[in-house]
Coordinates of C-alpha atoms and ligand atoms in Angstrom, one line a residue:
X1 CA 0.0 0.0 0.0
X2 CA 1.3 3.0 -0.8
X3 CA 2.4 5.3 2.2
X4 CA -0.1 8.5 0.8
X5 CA -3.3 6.2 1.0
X6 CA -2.4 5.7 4.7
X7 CA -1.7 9.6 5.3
X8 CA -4.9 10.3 3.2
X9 CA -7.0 8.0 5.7
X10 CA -5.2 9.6 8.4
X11 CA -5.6 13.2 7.7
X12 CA -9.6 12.6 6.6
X13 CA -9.9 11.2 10.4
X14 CA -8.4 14.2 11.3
X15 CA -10.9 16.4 9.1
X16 CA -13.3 14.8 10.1
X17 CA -13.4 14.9 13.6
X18 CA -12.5 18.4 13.4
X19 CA -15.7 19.4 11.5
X20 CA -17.6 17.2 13.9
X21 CA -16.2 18.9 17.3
X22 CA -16.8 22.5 15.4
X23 CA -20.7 21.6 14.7
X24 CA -21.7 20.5 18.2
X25 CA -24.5 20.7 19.1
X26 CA -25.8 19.4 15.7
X27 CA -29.6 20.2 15.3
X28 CA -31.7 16.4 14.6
X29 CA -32.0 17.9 10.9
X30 CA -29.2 17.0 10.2
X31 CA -28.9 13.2 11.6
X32 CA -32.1 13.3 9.2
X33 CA -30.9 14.7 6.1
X34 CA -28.1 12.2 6.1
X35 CA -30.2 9.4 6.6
X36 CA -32.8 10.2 4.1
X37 CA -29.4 10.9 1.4
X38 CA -28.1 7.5 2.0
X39 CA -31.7 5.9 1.2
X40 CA -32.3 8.3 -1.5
X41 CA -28.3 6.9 -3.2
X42 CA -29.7 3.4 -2.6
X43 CA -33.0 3.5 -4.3
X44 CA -31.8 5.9 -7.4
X45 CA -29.2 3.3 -7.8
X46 CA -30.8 0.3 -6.8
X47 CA -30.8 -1.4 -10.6
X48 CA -26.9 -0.5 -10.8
X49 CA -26.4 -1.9 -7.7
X50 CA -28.1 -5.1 -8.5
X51 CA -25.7 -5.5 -12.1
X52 CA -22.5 -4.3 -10.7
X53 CA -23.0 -7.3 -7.7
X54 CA -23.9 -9.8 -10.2
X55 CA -20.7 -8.9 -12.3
X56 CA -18.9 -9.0 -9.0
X57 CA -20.0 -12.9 -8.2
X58 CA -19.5 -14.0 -11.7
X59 CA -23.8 -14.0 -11.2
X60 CA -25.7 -13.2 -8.4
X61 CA -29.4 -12.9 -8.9
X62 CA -30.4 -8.9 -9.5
X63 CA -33.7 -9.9 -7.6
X64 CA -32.2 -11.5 -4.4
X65 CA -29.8 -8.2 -4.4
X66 CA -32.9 -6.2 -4.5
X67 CA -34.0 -7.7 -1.8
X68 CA -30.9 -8.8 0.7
X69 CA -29.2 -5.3 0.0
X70 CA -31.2 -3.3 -1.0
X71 CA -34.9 -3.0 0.1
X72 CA -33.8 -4.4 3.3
X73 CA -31.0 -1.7 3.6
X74 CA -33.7 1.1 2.8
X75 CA -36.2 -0.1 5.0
X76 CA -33.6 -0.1 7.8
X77 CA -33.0 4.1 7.1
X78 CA -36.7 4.4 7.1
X79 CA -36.7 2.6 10.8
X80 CA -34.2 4.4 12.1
X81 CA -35.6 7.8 10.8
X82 CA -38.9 6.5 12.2
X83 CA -37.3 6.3 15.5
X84 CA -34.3 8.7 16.0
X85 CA -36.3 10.9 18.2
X86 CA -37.3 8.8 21.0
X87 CA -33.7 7.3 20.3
X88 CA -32.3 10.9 21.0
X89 CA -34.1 11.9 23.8
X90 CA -32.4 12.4 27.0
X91 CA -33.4 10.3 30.0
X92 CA -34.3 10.7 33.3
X93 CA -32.7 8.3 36.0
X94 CA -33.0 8.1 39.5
X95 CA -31.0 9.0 42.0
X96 CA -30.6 7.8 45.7
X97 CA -33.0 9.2 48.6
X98 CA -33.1 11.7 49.7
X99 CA -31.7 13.1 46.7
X100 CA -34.5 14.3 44.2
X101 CA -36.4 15.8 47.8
X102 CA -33.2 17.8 47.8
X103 CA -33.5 19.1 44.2
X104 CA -30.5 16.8 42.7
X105 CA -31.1 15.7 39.2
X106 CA -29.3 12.9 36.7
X107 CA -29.8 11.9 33.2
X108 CA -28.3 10.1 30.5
X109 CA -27.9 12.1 27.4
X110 CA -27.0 9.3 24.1
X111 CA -24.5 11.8 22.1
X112 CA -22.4 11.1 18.9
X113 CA -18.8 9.6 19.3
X114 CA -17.5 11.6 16.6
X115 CA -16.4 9.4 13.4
X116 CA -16.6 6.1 13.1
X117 CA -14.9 3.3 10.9
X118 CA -17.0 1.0 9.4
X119 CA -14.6 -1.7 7.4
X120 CA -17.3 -4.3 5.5
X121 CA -17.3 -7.3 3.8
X122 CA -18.2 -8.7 0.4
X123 CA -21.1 -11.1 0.8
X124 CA -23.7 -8.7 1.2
X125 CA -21.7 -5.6 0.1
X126 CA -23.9 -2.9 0.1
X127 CA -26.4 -3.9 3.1
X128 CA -23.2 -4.7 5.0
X129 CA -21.9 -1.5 4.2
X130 CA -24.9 1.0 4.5
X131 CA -26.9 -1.4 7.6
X132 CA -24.2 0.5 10.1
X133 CA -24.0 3.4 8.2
X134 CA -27.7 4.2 9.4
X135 CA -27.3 3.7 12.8
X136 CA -24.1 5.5 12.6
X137 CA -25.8 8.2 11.3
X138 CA -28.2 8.5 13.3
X139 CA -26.4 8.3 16.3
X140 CA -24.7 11.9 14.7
X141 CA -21.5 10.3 13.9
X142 CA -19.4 10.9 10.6
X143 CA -18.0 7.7 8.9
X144 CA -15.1 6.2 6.9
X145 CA -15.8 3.5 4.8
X146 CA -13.1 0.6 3.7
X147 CA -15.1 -1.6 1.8
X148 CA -14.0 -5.5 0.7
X149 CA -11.3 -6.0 -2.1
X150 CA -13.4 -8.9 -3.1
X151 CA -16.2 -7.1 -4.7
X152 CA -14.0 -4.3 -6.3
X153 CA -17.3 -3.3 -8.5
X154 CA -19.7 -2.6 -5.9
X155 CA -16.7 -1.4 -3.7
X156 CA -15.5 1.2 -7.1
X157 CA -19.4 2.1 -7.0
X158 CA -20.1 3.2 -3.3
X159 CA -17.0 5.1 -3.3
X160 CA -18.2 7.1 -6.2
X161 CA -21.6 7.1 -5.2
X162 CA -20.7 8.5 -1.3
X163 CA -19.1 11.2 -3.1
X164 CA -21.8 12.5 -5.0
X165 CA -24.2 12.2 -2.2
X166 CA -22.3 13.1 1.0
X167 CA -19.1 16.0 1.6
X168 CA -16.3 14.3 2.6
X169 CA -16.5 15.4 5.8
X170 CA -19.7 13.5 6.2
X171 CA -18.1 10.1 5.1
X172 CA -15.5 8.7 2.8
X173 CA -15.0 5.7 1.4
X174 CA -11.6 3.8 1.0
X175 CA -10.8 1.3 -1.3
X176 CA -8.4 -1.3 -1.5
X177 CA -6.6 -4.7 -0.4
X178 CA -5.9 -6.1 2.9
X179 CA -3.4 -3.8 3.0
X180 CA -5.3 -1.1 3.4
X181 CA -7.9 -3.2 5.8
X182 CA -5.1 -3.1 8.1
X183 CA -3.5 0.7 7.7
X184 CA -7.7 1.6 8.4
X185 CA -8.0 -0.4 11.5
X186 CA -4.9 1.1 12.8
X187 CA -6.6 4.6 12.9
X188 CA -7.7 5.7 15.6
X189 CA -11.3 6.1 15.4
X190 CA -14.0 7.2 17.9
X191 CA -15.2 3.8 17.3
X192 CA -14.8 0.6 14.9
X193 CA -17.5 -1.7 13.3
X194 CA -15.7 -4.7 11.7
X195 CA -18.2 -7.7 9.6
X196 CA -16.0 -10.6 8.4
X197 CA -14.4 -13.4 10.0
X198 CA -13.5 -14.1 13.1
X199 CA -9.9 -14.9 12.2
X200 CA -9.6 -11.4 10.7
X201 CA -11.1 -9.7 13.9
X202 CA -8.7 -11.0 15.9
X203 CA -6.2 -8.8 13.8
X204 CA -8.6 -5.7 13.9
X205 CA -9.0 -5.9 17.7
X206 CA -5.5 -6.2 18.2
X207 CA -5.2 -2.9 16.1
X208 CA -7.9 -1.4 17.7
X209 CA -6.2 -1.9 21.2
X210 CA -3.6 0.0 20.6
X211 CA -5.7 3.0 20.3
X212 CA -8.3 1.7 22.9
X213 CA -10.9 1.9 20.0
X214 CA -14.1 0.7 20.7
X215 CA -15.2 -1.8 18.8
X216 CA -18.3 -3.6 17.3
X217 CA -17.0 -7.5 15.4
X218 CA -19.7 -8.8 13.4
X219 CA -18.1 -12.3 12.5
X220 CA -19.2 -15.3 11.6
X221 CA -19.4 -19.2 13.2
X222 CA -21.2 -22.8 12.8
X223 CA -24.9 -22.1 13.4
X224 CA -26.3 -25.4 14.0
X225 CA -29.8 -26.7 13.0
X226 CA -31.4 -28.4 15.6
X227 CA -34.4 -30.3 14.1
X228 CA -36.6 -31.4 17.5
X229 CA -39.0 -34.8 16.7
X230 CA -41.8 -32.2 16.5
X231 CA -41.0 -30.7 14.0
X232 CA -43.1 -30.5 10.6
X233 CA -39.9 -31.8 8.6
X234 CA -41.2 -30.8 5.2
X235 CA -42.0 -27.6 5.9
X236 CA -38.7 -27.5 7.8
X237 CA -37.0 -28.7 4.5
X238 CA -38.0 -26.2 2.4
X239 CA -37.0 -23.2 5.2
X240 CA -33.4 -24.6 5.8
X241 CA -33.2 -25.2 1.9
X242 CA -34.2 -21.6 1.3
X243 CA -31.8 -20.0 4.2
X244 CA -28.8 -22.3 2.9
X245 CA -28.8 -21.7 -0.6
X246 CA -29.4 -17.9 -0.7
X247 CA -26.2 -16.5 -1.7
X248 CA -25.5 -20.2 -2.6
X249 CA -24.9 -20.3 1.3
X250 CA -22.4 -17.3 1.4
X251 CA -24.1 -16.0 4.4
X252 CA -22.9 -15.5 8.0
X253 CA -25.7 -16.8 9.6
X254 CA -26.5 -19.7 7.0
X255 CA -27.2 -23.2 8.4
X256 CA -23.9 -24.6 9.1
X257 CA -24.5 -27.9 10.4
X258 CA -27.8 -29.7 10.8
X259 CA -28.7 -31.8 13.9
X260 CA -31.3 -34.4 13.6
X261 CA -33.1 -37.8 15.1
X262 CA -31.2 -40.5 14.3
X263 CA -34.4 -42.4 13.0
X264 CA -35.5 -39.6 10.9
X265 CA -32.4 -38.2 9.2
X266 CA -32.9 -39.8 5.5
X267 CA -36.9 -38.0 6.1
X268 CA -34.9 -34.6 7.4
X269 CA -32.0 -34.8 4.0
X270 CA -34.9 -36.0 1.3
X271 CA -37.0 -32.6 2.8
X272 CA -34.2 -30.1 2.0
X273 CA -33.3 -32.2 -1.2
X274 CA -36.9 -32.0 -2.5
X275 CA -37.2 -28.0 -1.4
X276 CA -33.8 -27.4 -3.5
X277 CA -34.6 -29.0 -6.6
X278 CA -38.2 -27.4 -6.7
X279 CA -36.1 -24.0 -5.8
X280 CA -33.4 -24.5 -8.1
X281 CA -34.8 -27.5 -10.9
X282 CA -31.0 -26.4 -12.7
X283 CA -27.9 -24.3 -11.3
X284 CA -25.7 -23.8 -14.1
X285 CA -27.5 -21.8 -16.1
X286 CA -29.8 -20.3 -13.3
X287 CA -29.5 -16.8 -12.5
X288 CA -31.4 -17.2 -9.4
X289 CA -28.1 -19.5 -8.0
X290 CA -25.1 -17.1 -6.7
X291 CA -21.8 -18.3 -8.2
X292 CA -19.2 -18.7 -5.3
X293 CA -17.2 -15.2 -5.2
X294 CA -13.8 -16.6 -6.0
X295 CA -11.5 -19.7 -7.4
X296 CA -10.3 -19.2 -3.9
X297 CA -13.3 -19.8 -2.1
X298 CA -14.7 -22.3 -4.7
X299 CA -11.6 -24.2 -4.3
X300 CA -11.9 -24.4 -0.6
X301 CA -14.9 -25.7 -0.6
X302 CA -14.3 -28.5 -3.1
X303 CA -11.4 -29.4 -0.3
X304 CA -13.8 -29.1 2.3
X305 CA -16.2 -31.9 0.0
X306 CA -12.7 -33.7 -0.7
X307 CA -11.5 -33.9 2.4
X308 CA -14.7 -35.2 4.1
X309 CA -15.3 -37.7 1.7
X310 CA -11.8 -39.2 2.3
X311 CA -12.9 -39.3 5.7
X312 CA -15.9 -41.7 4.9
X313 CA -18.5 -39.0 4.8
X314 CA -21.9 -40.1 2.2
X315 CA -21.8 -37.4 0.0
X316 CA -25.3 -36.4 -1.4
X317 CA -25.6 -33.7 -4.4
X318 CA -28.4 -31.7 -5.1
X319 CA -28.3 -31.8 -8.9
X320 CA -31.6 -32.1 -10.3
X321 CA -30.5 -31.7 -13.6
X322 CA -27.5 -34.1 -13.6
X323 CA -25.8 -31.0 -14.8
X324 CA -21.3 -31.7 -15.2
X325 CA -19.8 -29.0 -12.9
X326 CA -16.8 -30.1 -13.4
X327 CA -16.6 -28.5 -17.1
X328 CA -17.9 -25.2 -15.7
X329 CA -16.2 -22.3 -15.0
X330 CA -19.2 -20.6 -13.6
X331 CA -18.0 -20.9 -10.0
X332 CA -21.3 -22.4 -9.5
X333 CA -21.7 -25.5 -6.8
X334 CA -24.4 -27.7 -6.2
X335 CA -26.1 -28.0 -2.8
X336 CA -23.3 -31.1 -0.9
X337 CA -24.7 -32.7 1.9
X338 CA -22.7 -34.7 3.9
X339 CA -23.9 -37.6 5.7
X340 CA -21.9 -39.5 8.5
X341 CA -19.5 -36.8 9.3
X342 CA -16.7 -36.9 11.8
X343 CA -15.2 -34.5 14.5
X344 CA -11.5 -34.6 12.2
X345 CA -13.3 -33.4 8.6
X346 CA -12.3 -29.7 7.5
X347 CA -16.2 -29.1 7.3
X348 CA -16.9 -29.6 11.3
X349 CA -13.7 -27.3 11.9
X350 CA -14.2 -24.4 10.1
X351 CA -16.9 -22.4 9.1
X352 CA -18.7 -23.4 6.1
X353 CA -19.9 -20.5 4.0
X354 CA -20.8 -22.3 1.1
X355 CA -23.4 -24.7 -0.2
X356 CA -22.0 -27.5 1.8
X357 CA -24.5 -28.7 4.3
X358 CA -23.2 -31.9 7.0
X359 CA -26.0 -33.7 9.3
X360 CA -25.0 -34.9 12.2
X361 CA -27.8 -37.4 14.6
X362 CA -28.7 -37.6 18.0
X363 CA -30.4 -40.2 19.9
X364 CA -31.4 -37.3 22.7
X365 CA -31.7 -33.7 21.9
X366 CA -29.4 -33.6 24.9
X367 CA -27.0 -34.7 22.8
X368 CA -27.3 -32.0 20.7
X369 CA -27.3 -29.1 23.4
X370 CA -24.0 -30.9 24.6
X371 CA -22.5 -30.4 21.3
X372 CA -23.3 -26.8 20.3
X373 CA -21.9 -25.9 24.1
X374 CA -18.9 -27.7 23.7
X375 CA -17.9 -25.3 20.5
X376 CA -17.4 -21.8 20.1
X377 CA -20.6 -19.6 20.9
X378 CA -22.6 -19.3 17.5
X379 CA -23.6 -16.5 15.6
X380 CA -27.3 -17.9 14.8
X381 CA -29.1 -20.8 16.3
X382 CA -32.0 -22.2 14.5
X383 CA -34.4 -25.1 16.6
X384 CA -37.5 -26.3 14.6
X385 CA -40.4 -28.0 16.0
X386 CA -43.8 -27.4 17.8
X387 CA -42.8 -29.2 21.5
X388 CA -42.0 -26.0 23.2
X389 CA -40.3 -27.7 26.5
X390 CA -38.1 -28.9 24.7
X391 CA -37.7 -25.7 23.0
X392 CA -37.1 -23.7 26.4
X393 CA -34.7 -26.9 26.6
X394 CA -32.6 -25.7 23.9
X395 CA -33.0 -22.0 24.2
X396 CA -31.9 -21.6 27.8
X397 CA -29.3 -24.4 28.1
X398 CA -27.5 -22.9 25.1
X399 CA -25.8 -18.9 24.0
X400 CA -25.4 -17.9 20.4
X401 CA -25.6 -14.3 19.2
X402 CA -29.6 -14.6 18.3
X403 CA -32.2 -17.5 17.7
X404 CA -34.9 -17.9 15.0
X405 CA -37.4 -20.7 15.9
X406 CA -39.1 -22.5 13.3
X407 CA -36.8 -20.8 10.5
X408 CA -33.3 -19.9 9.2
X409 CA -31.4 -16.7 9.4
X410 CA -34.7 -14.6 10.1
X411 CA -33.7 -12.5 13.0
X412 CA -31.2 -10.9 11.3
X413 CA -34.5 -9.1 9.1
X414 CA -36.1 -7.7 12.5
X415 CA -34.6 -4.3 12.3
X416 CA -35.7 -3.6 16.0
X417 CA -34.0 -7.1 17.3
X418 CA -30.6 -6.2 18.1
X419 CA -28.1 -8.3 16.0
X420 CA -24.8 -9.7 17.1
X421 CA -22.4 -12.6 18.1
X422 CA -21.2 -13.6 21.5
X423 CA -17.7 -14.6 21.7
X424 CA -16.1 -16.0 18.6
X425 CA -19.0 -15.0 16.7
X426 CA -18.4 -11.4 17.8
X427 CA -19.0 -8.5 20.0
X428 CA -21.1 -5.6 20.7
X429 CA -24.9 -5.5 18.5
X430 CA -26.6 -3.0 15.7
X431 CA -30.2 -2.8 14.7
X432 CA -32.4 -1.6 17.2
X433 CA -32.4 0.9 19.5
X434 CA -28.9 -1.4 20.8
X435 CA -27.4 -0.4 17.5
X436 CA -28.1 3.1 18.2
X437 CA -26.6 3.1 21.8
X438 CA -23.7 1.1 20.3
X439 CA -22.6 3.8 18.1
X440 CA -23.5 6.5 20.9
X441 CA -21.8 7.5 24.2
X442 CA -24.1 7.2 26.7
X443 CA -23.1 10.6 28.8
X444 CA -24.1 10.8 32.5
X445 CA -25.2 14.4 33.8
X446 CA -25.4 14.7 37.4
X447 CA -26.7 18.0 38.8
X448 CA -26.0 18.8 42.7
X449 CA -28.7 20.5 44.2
X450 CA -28.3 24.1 45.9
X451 CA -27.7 22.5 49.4
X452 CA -24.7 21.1 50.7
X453 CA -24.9 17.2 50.6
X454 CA -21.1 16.4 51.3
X455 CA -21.9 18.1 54.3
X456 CA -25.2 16.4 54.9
X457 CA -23.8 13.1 53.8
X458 CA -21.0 13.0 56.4
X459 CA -18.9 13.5 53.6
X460 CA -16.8 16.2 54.7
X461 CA -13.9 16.1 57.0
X462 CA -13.6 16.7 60.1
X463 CA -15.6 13.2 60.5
X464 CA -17.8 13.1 63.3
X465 CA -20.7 11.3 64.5
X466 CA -22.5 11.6 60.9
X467 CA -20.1 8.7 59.4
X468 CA -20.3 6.7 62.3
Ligands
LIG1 P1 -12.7 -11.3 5.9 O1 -12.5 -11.3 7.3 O2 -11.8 -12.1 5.0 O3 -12.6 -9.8 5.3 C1 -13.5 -8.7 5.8 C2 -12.8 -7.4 5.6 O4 -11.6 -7.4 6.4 C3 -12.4 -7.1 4.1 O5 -12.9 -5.8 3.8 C4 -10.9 -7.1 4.2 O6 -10.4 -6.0 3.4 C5 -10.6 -6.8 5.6 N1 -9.3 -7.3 6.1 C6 -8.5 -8.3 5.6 N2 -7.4 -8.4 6.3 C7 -7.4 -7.5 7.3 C8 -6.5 -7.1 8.3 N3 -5.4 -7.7 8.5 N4 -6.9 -6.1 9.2 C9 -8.1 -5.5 9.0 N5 -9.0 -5.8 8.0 C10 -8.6 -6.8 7.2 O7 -14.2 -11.7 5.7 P2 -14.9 -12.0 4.3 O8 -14.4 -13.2 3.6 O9 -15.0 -10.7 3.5 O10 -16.4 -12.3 4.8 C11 -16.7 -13.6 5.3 C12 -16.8 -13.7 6.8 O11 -17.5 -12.7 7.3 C13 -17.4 -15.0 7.3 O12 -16.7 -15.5 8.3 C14 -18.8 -14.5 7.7 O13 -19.4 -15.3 8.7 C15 -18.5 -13.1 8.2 N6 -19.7 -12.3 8.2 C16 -20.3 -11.9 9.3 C17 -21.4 -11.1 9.3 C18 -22.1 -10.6 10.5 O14 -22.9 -9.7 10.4 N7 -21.8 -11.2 11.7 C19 -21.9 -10.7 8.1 C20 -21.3 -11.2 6.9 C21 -20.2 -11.9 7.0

């Protein structure tokens, strides 16, 4: 990277918190105004958008864009513009008797950190990119943006696009490699929000510390499946089929791993192999399927199928139309389900991210609830089924970031749930009035009443009887 893209970052942190500390207090209006810009650069773009992610992927459906970045991305702004006042409005607290007799007052006033980083990633570029950008907003923050290398397109277009609709000052967006990934999480912002892996926020929290920057890690896991005996397993089919093969699975909160009766686990696989094929009756050719983003990731996973099968996994493809892959350069994979997996195969290690889908069986759901607490803390867990004891079972006796019961993924789409990992699957939330507190510092104002309470309270030396 060269060493003027670092001093350029540096100085427009410097701009910008400069502008920012001259235009306290900021009236609302212009929170608003930002907010309402950044919708209004979505939707006047929102065809653009869907093309330049498509050329991105190799293909990505312009529909599912519309509606995973896009729509959803807008409808976000309109939330938060729906709710920034109550958000904003200063709150009372209480304070220790006899204290309010006595006139003393406190609140908490939610004000803007000043300017915030928001570094993104490429599997949902723009709603990745512009779903903190809201809440950043509103919270009356500027923003610098360093979008992923990996969707250089989409990345080339925001930049340009921020440009036209905000002043620098406002928020800026950076492009490049890793390179620069690193040089931007090195500044030292008023606060960080990271979305990628969880191998790659280690790195950014141990640049953050030096700074002491506060940070928000969006990152990824295994979010398990758990599939109770209950559970309408056709119906159940088509909802994990759906959530797994969005994005053909390059989602952080797709279905990792499923978790099923032993006695009903060819029943559980022919469910989410009938809802695929009716989805997706061919993939090659289909511009509804997302190729994978890049030989590097494709490649992975065909290591990931390798490796298990070596291992004396059953692998099961989803290829309705006996289509030959392996002639294609499309990127494109078919839906892999492995069967009989063990504890040593690449795909129970790592996070998946793909259209590679292992089943594991249990005799007890216990068995189940074991497992998932014996791993790292999961971004999303997904229980199906209608016996709701045993679905207290699994929600209290486990911890992932959030929960959707009886679906895949949904919680994410709740813009007033707060979303976020817990441990290895992250840190700190947005969406919801959480999101808007993240990006804010929540400022305590005392006021001391006209009397003397140091004196009243003892406080005050010589100590007498009063402090006994
Ligand atoms: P990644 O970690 O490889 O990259 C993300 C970003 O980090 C990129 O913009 C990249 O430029 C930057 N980066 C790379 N090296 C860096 C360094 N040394 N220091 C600082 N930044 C650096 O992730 P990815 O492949 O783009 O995305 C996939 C991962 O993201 C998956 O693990 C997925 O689960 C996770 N994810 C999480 C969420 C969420 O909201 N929790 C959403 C989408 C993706």
């Amino acid at each position: 990277m060269a060493g003027d893209q670092r001093t350029a970052m540096e100085d427009m942190l410097r701009k910008q918190r400069a502008v920012a500390t001259r235009s306290r207090p900021e009236d609302l209006s212009a929170r608003k105004d930002r907010l309402g810009r950044a919708i209004k650069l979505l939707k006047d773009h929102a065809d653009d958008f869907g093309k330049v992610m498509s050329a991105d992927f190799g293909n990505r459906s312009p529909k599912q864009s519309m509606i995973t970045d896009i729509t959803s991305t807008v409808n976000f702004g309109k939330y938060c513009l729906k709710h920034i006042d109550k958000w904003t409005r200063p709150e009372k607290r209480s304070v220790q008797f006899p204290l309010g007799l006595l006139g003393a007052k406190a609140e908490v006033r939610y004000e803007p950190k000043g300017v915030v980083g928001i570094l993104s990633p490429w599997n949902f570029p723009v709603n990745l990119t512009f779903g903190p950008l809201m809440q950043v907003f509103a919270a009356g923050n500027r923003a610098m943006i360093k979008p992923s290398e990996f969707t250089p397109k989409t990345s080339l277009m925001m930049k340009e696009l921020v440009e036209e609709y905000f002043s620098p000052d406002e928020c800026s967006v950076f492009t490049g490699g890793a390179d620069v990934a690193a040089a931007f999480s090195e500044l030292p912002f008023d606060h960080l929000v990271f979305t990628g892996s969880t191998a790659t926020g280690r790195k950014v929290m141990e640049s953050a510390a030096k700074n002491l920057v506060p940070l928000t890690l969006e990152l990824g896991g295994k979010s398990p499946v758990l599939l109770g005996e209950s559970a309408d397993f056709s119906t159940a089919g088509e909802r994990i089929a759906l959530g797994k093969m969005m994005n053909a699975g390059q989602i952080c909160l797709a279905p990792d791993y499923l978790y099923v009766p032993e006695s009903r686990q060819d029943e559980a696989i022919h469910g989410i192999w009938q809802a695929t094929a009716t989805m997706y009756p061919s993939l090659l050719e289909n511009e509804d399927y997302a190729s994978l983003v890049s030989d590097r990731h494709f490649d992975r996973l065909q290591e990931m199928v390798a490796d298990a099968r070596d291992k004396g996994a059953e692998i099961i493809e989803v290829n309705p139309a006996n289509e030959d892959f392996s002639s294609s350069n499309a990127r494109k994979m078919p839906l892999t389900i492995l069967k009989g997996v063990t504890e040593d195969m690449k795909a129970m290690k790592e996070e998946i991210f793909g259209p590679v889908l292992p089943v594991k069986t249990y005799a007890h759901i216990d068995e189940a609830i074991d497992y998932v607490n014996e791993h790292d803390r999961p971004l999303g867990l997904y229980y199906f089924g209608k016996d709701s004891t045993e679905r207290e079972q699994v929600l209290t006796r486990t911890i992932s970031g959030g929960v959707t019961v009886n679906d895949v993924v949904f919680h994410v789409s709740m813009d007033d749930l707060p979303f976020g990992g817990i441990g290895p699957s992250g840190m700190g939330s947005y969406h919801g009035v959480e999101g808007f507190r993240e990006f804010s510092h929540a400022r305590s104002i005392y006021t001391q009443p006209k009397i003397d309470v140091a004196k009243l309270g003892g406080l005050k030396p010589p100590y007498g009887s009063a402090t006994d």
